[in-house]
């Protein structure tokens, strides 16, 4: 009789579910909005021409769908694989499993967003690549006025 | 510019205007720079092959953003994209088109907004659905 395989999910990992991270600051700037829009192939001038965007009622160039600013890069800080999931796992590889972003208000260049994130779900499954750990993290973004602007859920697959 | 789409004009089952985006290595490098995701499997062929992949693969989040662009272009200047959710079930290889599609699954009015729910997905040129998902957009009303 084969023994059931031991779970890769430890009590330490489970204890992280629901624990809010320290806030992380994301700056949304004009060049970054344009670069993101260019990468996605947008041609709508609202993403490139600030005067045009203002004529359409935006405060500045809006952030395209999927762009919530960049965190400040710190070469002396920890370099992590896989975003916000902090507990050490036995896996070396990670795949992006999915993205779900819900917007509550417009994000524009000049905004400074503050996000906190938490692990909301942990599961595991066997695949042809071996055991996989599936994590779902939820990040809540507020702007400089404290207004909730977006909620993002990301699925990570570690194997 | 496309004519503005209105809430009254759409019905369940109606399809979103398809968006096709060729994703060559330059596109993936634009995306790396634009998104800040510099994982080498997306632009370094040797690196990708050392991890067991046949070649470089399109970033999942780029496919999410392309689905967002499809919806942005479809809803017009007076519409807005409220939610885009998708799962990366299959890989899309470099140098191919990512074909974004969608269909309306329902419409509702909530808190003064005219909301449209959709099923969205991306397909490979061979017709394989690699990125299924759901979305919600808001449209203006004629009244």
CSV table of C-alpha atoms in Angstrom, one decimal:
chain,number,residue,atom,x,y,z
A,1,UNK,CA,0.0,0.0,0.0
A,2,UNK,CA,1.3,3.4,-1.0
A,3,UNK,CA,1.5,5.8,1.9
A,4,UNK,CA,-0.4,9.0,1.3
A,5,UNK,CA,2.1,11.7,0.4
A,6,UNK,CA,3.0,14.2,3.0
A,7,UNK,CA,1.4,17.6,2.5
A,8,UNK,CA,3.8,20.4,1.4
A,9,UNK,CA,1.7,22.8,3.3
A,10,UNK,CA,3.1,23.4,6.8
A,11,UNK,CA,1.5,24.9,9.8
A,12,UNK,CA,3.8,27.9,9.4
A,13,UNK,CA,2.5,28.5,5.9
A,14,UNK,CA,-1.1,28.1,7.1
A,15,UNK,CA,-0.5,30.6,9.8
A,16,UNK,CA,0.2,33.3,7.2
A,17,UNK,CA,-3.3,33.1,5.8
A,18,UNK,CA,-5.0,36.4,6.4
A,19,UNK,CA,-2.0,38.2,7.8
A,20,UNK,CA,-1.7,41.7,6.3
A,21,UNK,CA,1.7,42.7,4.9
A,22,UNK,CA,3.4,46.0,5.7
A,23,UNK,CA,2.2,48.6,3.3
A,24,UNK,CA,4.1,48.9,0.0
A,25,UNK,CA,4.2,52.2,-1.9
A,26,UNK,CA,3.6,52.1,-5.7
A,27,UNK,CA,4.3,55.2,-7.7
A,28,UNK,CA,2.2,55.8,-10.9
A,29,UNK,CA,4.1,58.1,-13.2
A,30,UNK,CA,3.5,59.4,-16.7
A,31,UNK,CA,6.4,57.7,-18.4
A,32,UNK,CA,5.5,54.4,-16.8
A,33,UNK,CA,1.8,54.6,-17.9
A,34,UNK,CA,3.1,55.3,-21.5
A,35,UNK,CA,5.5,52.5,-21.4
A,36,UNK,CA,2.9,50.1,-20.1
A,37,UNK,CA,0.4,51.2,-22.7
A,38,UNK,CA,3.0,50.9,-25.5
A,39,UNK,CA,3.8,47.4,-24.4
A,40,UNK,CA,0.2,46.4,-24.6
A,41,UNK,CA,-0.2,48.0,-28.1
A,42,UNK,CA,-2.7,50.7,-27.1
A,43,UNK,CA,-3.2,53.5,-29.7
A,44,UNK,CA,-5.7,55.6,-27.7
A,45,UNK,CA,-4.1,59.0,-27.1
A,46,UNK,CA,-5.4,59.2,-23.5
A,47,UNK,CA,-2.4,56.9,-22.6
A,48,UNK,CA,0.2,59.0,-24.3
A,49,UNK,CA,-0.9,62.7,-24.5
A,50,UNK,CA,-1.5,64.4,-21.1
A,51,UNK,CA,-3.4,67.4,-22.6
A,52,UNK,CA,-5.7,65.1,-24.6
A,53,UNK,CA,-6.3,63.0,-21.4
A,54,UNK,CA,-7.2,66.1,-19.5
A,55,UNK,CA,-9.6,67.2,-22.3
A,56,UNK,CA,-11.4,63.9,-21.7
A,57,UNK,CA,-11.8,64.5,-18.0
A,58,UNK,CA,-8.8,62.7,-16.6
A,59,UNK,CA,-6.5,64.3,-14.1
A,60,UNK,CA,-3.5,63.2,-16.1
A,61,UNK,CA,-2.6,60.1,-18.2
A,62,UNK,CA,-4.7,57.3,-16.8
A,63,UNK,CA,-3.1,53.9,-15.9
A,64,UNK,CA,-4.1,51.2,-18.4
A,65,UNK,CA,-5.9,48.1,-17.1
A,66,UNK,CA,-3.3,46.0,-15.2
A,67,UNK,CA,-1.0,48.8,-14.3
A,68,UNK,CA,-1.0,49.8,-10.6
A,69,UNK,CA,2.3,51.6,-10.5
A,70,UNK,CA,5.8,50.3,-9.7
A,71,UNK,CA,7.2,49.7,-6.3
A,72,UNK,CA,10.4,51.5,-5.6
A,73,UNK,CA,13.3,49.2,-6.5
A,74,UNK,CA,15.7,48.6,-3.6
A,75,UNK,CA,18.9,46.9,-4.7
A,76,UNK,CA,19.8,46.4,-1.0
A,77,UNK,CA,16.4,44.9,-0.1
A,78,UNK,CA,15.4,41.2,-0.3
A,79,UNK,CA,15.1,39.9,-3.8
A,80,UNK,CA,12.2,37.5,-3.7
A,81,UNK,CA,10.7,35.2,-6.2
A,82,UNK,CA,7.0,35.1,-6.3
A,83,UNK,CA,5.7,38.3,-4.9
A,84,UNK,CA,4.3,38.6,-1.5
A,85,UNK,CA,4.3,35.0,-0.2
A,86,UNK,CA,7.0,35.2,2.4
A,87,UNK,CA,7.2,31.7,3.9
A,88,UNK,CA,10.0,29.5,2.6
A,89,UNK,CA,8.7,26.7,0.5
A,90,UNK,CA,10.7,23.7,-0.9
A,91,UNK,CA,10.0,24.8,-4.5
A,92,UNK,CA,12.4,26.6,-6.8
A,93,UNK,CA,10.1,27.4,-9.7
A,94,UNK,CA,7.0,29.6,-10.0
A,95,UNK,CA,4.4,30.2,-12.6
A,96,UNK,CA,1.8,32.9,-12.7
A,97,UNK,CA,-1.6,31.1,-12.3
A,98,UNK,CA,-4.0,34.0,-12.8
A,99,UNK,CA,-4.8,37.7,-12.3
A,100,UNK,CA,-8.0,39.3,-11.1
A,101,UNK,CA,-8.1,43.1,-10.8
A,102,UNK,CA,-11.2,44.9,-9.7
A,103,UNK,CA,-11.3,48.7,-10.0
A,104,UNK,CA,-13.2,51.1,-7.8
A,105,UNK,CA,-11.9,54.4,-9.1
A,106,UNK,CA,-9.6,55.7,-11.9
A,107,UNK,CA,-5.8,55.5,-11.3
A,108,UNK,CA,-3.9,58.3,-13.0
A,109,UNK,CA,-0.3,59.4,-13.4
A,110,UNK,CA,0.8,61.3,-10.3
A,111,UNK,CA,-1.1,59.0,-8.0
A,112,UNK,CA,0.8,57.3,-5.2
A,113,UNK,CA,-0.8,54.0,-4.2
A,114,UNK,CA,-0.3,52.2,-1.0
A,115,UNK,CA,-1.0,48.5,-1.0
A,116,UNK,CA,-1.2,45.8,1.6
A,117,UNK,CA,-1.4,42.2,0.7
A,118,UNK,CA,-2.3,39.0,2.4
A,119,UNK,CA,-2.4,35.3,1.5
A,120,UNK,CA,-6.0,34.3,1.2
A,121,UNK,CA,-5.7,30.7,0.1
A,122,UNK,CA,-3.2,27.8,0.0
A,123,UNK,CA,-3.8,24.5,-1.8
A,124,UNK,CA,-1.7,21.8,-3.4
A,125,UNK,CA,-2.1,19.3,-6.2
A,126,UNK,CA,-0.1,16.7,-8.1
A,127,UNK,CA,0.8,17.5,-11.7
A,128,UNK,CA,3.0,16.0,-14.3
A,129,UNK,CA,5.7,18.4,-13.1
A,130,UNK,CA,5.3,16.9,-9.5
A,131,UNK,CA,3.7,18.4,-6.5
A,132,UNK,CA,2.5,22.0,-6.9
A,133,UNK,CA,1.6,24.6,-4.2
A,134,UNK,CA,-1.0,27.1,-5.3
A,135,UNK,CA,-1.2,30.4,-3.5
A,136,UNK,CA,-3.8,33.2,-3.8
A,137,UNK,CA,-2.8,36.6,-2.6
A,138,UNK,CA,-5.1,39.6,-2.3
A,139,UNK,CA,-3.7,43.1,-2.5
A,140,UNK,CA,-5.7,46.2,-1.7
A,141,UNK,CA,-4.6,49.5,-3.3
A,142,UNK,CA,-5.5,52.9,-1.8
A,143,UNK,CA,-4.6,56.2,-3.4
A,144,UNK,CA,-3.0,59.3,-1.7
A,145,UNK,CA,-6.5,60.4,-0.5
A,146,UNK,CA,-7.0,57.0,1.2
A,147,UNK,CA,-9.6,56.0,-1.3
A,148,UNK,CA,-9.8,52.3,-2.3
A,149,UNK,CA,-9.0,52.2,-6.0
A,150,UNK,CA,-8.3,48.5,-6.8
A,151,UNK,CA,-8.3,45.0,-5.4
A,152,UNK,CA,-6.0,42.5,-7.1
A,153,UNK,CA,-6.0,38.8,-6.6
A,154,UNK,CA,-3.0,36.9,-7.9
A,155,UNK,CA,-2.6,33.1,-8.2
A,156,UNK,CA,0.9,31.7,-7.9
A,157,UNK,CA,1.9,28.2,-8.7
A,158,UNK,CA,5.1,26.9,-7.1
A,159,UNK,CA,6.6,23.6,-8.2
B,1,UNK,CA,-12.5,56.0,-33.7
B,2,UNK,CA,-15.2,53.4,-33.1
B,3,UNK,CA,-18.8,54.6,-32.5
B,4,UNK,CA,-19.7,54.7,-28.9
B,5,UNK,CA,-21.4,51.6,-27.6
B,6,UNK,CA,-24.5,52.0,-25.4
B,7,UNK,CA,-26.0,49.8,-22.7
B,8,UNK,CA,-29.3,49.6,-24.6
B,9,UNK,CA,-27.6,48.4,-27.8
B,10,UNK,CA,-26.1,45.2,-26.4
B,11,UNK,CA,-27.6,41.8,-25.4
B,12,UNK,CA,-26.5,38.5,-23.9
B,13,UNK,CA,-24.5,36.4,-26.3
B,14,UNK,CA,-23.2,39.3,-28.3
B,15,UNK,CA,-19.5,39.1,-29.0
B,16,UNK,CA,-16.8,41.7,-28.2
B,17,UNK,CA,-14.7,42.9,-31.1
B,18,UNK,CA,-11.7,40.5,-31.4
B,19,UNK,CA,-8.2,41.9,-30.7
B,20,UNK,CA,-5.2,40.1,-32.2
B,21,UNK,CA,-1.8,41.0,-31.0
B,22,UNK,CA,1.4,39.5,-32.4
B,23,UNK,CA,3.8,38.8,-29.5
B,24,UNK,CA,7.4,38.7,-30.8
B,25,UNK,CA,10.4,39.0,-28.6
B,26,UNK,CA,10.5,42.8,-28.9
B,27,UNK,CA,6.9,42.9,-27.6
B,28,UNK,CA,7.9,40.7,-24.6
B,29,UNK,CA,10.8,43.0,-23.9
B,30,UNK,CA,8.5,46.1,-24.0
B,31,UNK,CA,6.3,44.3,-21.6
B,32,UNK,CA,9.2,43.4,-19.3
B,33,UNK,CA,10.2,47.0,-19.2
B,34,UNK,CA,6.6,48.3,-18.8
B,35,UNK,CA,5.5,45.9,-16.2
B,36,UNK,CA,8.8,45.4,-14.3
B,37,UNK,CA,8.6,41.6,-14.7
B,38,UNK,CA,12.1,40.6,-15.8
B,39,UNK,CA,11.9,36.9,-15.5
B,40,UNK,CA,14.2,35.5,-18.2
B,41,UNK,CA,11.9,32.8,-19.5
B,42,UNK,CA,10.1,35.5,-21.4
B,43,UNK,CA,13.1,36.9,-23.4
B,44,UNK,CA,16.1,34.7,-23.0
B,45,UNK,CA,15.7,31.6,-25.2
B,46,UNK,CA,18.6,29.7,-23.6
B,47,UNK,CA,17.3,30.4,-20.1
B,48,UNK,CA,13.8,29.3,-21.1
B,49,UNK,CA,15.1,26.0,-22.6
B,50,UNK,CA,17.2,25.3,-19.5
B,51,UNK,CA,14.0,25.4,-17.4
B,52,UNK,CA,12.5,22.8,-19.8
B,53,UNK,CA,10.3,25.1,-21.9
B,54,UNK,CA,10.5,24.7,-25.7
B,55,UNK,CA,11.1,28.5,-26.1
B,56,UNK,CA,10.2,31.8,-24.6
B,57,UNK,CA,6.6,32.2,-23.5
B,58,UNK,CA,4.3,35.2,-23.4
B,59,UNK,CA,3.9,36.7,-19.9
B,60,UNK,CA,0.5,35.8,-18.3
B,61,UNK,CA,0.0,39.3,-17.1
B,62,UNK,CA,0.5,40.6,-20.7
B,63,UNK,CA,-2.4,38.4,-21.8
B,64,UNK,CA,-4.5,39.9,-18.9
B,65,UNK,CA,-3.5,43.4,-20.1
B,66,UNK,CA,-4.4,42.6,-23.7
B,67,UNK,CA,-7.8,41.4,-22.5
B,68,UNK,CA,-8.1,44.7,-20.8
B,69,UNK,CA,-7.1,46.6,-24.0
B,70,UNK,CA,-9.7,44.6,-26.0
B,71,UNK,CA,-12.4,45.7,-23.5
B,72,UNK,CA,-11.2,49.3,-23.4
B,73,UNK,CA,-11.3,49.6,-27.1
B,74,UNK,CA,-14.8,47.9,-27.2
B,75,UNK,CA,-16.5,50.1,-24.5
B,76,UNK,CA,-15.4,53.4,-26.2
B,77,UNK,CA,-14.5,56.7,-24.6
B,78,UNK,CA,-17.6,56.8,-22.3
B,79,UNK,CA,-17.4,53.3,-21.1
B,80,UNK,CA,-15.0,51.9,-18.5
B,81,UNK,CA,-13.4,48.6,-17.5
B,82,UNK,CA,-14.4,47.6,-14.0
B,83,UNK,CA,-12.9,44.1,-13.5
B,84,UNK,CA,-10.7,41.7,-15.5
B,85,UNK,CA,-10.0,38.3,-14.2
B,86,UNK,CA,-8.3,35.4,-16.0
B,87,UNK,CA,-6.4,32.2,-15.4
B,88,UNK,CA,-3.2,31.2,-17.2
B,89,UNK,CA,-4.1,27.6,-18.2
B,90,UNK,CA,-2.0,27.2,-21.3
B,91,UNK,CA,1.2,28.7,-22.5
B,92,UNK,CA,1.5,31.0,-25.5
B,93,UNK,CA,4.8,30.8,-27.3
B,94,UNK,CA,6.8,33.8,-28.6
B,95,UNK,CA,6.3,34.9,-32.3
B,96,UNK,CA,2.6,34.0,-32.4
B,97,UNK,CA,-0.6,36.0,-32.3
B,98,UNK,CA,-2.5,36.2,-29.0
B,99,UNK,CA,-6.2,36.4,-30.0
B,100,UNK,CA,-8.4,38.0,-27.4
B,101,UNK,CA,-12.2,37.3,-27.5
B,102,UNK,CA,-15.2,37.9,-25.4
B,103,UNK,CA,-19.0,37.4,-25.2
B,104,UNK,CA,-21.7,39.0,-23.0
B,105,UNK,CA,-23.1,36.8,-20.3
B,106,UNK,CA,-25.4,39.3,-18.6
B,107,UNK,CA,-26.3,43.0,-18.0
B,108,UNK,CA,-27.4,44.7,-14.8
B,109,UNK,CA,-27.8,48.1,-13.2
B,110,UNK,CA,-26.1,48.6,-9.8
B,111,UNK,CA,-25.5,51.8,-7.9
B,112,UNK,CA,-26.4,53.9,-10.9
B,113,UNK,CA,-24.0,52.1,-13.2
B,114,UNK,CA,-24.9,50.1,-16.3
B,115,UNK,CA,-22.8,47.0,-15.9
B,116,UNK,CA,-22.1,44.3,-18.5
B,117,UNK,CA,-20.7,40.9,-17.5
B,118,UNK,CA,-18.6,39.0,-19.9
B,119,UNK,CA,-16.8,35.8,-20.5
B,120,UNK,CA,-13.4,36.5,-22.0
B,121,UNK,CA,-10.5,34.5,-23.2
B,122,UNK,CA,-7.4,34.3,-25.3
B,123,UNK,CA,-6.8,31.8,-28.1
B,124,UNK,CA,-3.7,30.6,-30.0
B,125,UNK,CA,-3.8,30.9,-33.8
B,126,UNK,CA,-4.6,27.1,-33.7
B,127,UNK,CA,-7.8,27.9,-31.7
B,128,UNK,CA,-6.7,26.6,-28.3
B,129,UNK,CA,-8.1,28.6,-25.4
B,130,UNK,CA,-5.2,29.4,-23.1
B,131,UNK,CA,-6.5,32.1,-20.9
B,132,UNK,CA,-10.1,31.9,-19.8
B,133,UNK,CA,-11.7,34.5,-17.6
B,134,UNK,CA,-14.5,36.9,-16.8
B,135,UNK,CA,-14.9,40.7,-16.9
B,136,UNK,CA,-17.2,43.5,-16.0
B,137,UNK,CA,-17.5,46.8,-17.9
B,138,UNK,CA,-19.7,49.9,-17.5
B,139,UNK,CA,-21.4,51.4,-20.5
B,140,UNK,CA,-23.2,54.8,-20.9
B,141,UNK,CA,-27.0,54.8,-21.4
B,142,UNK,CA,-28.8,56.6,-24.3
B,143,UNK,CA,-31.4,57.9,-21.9
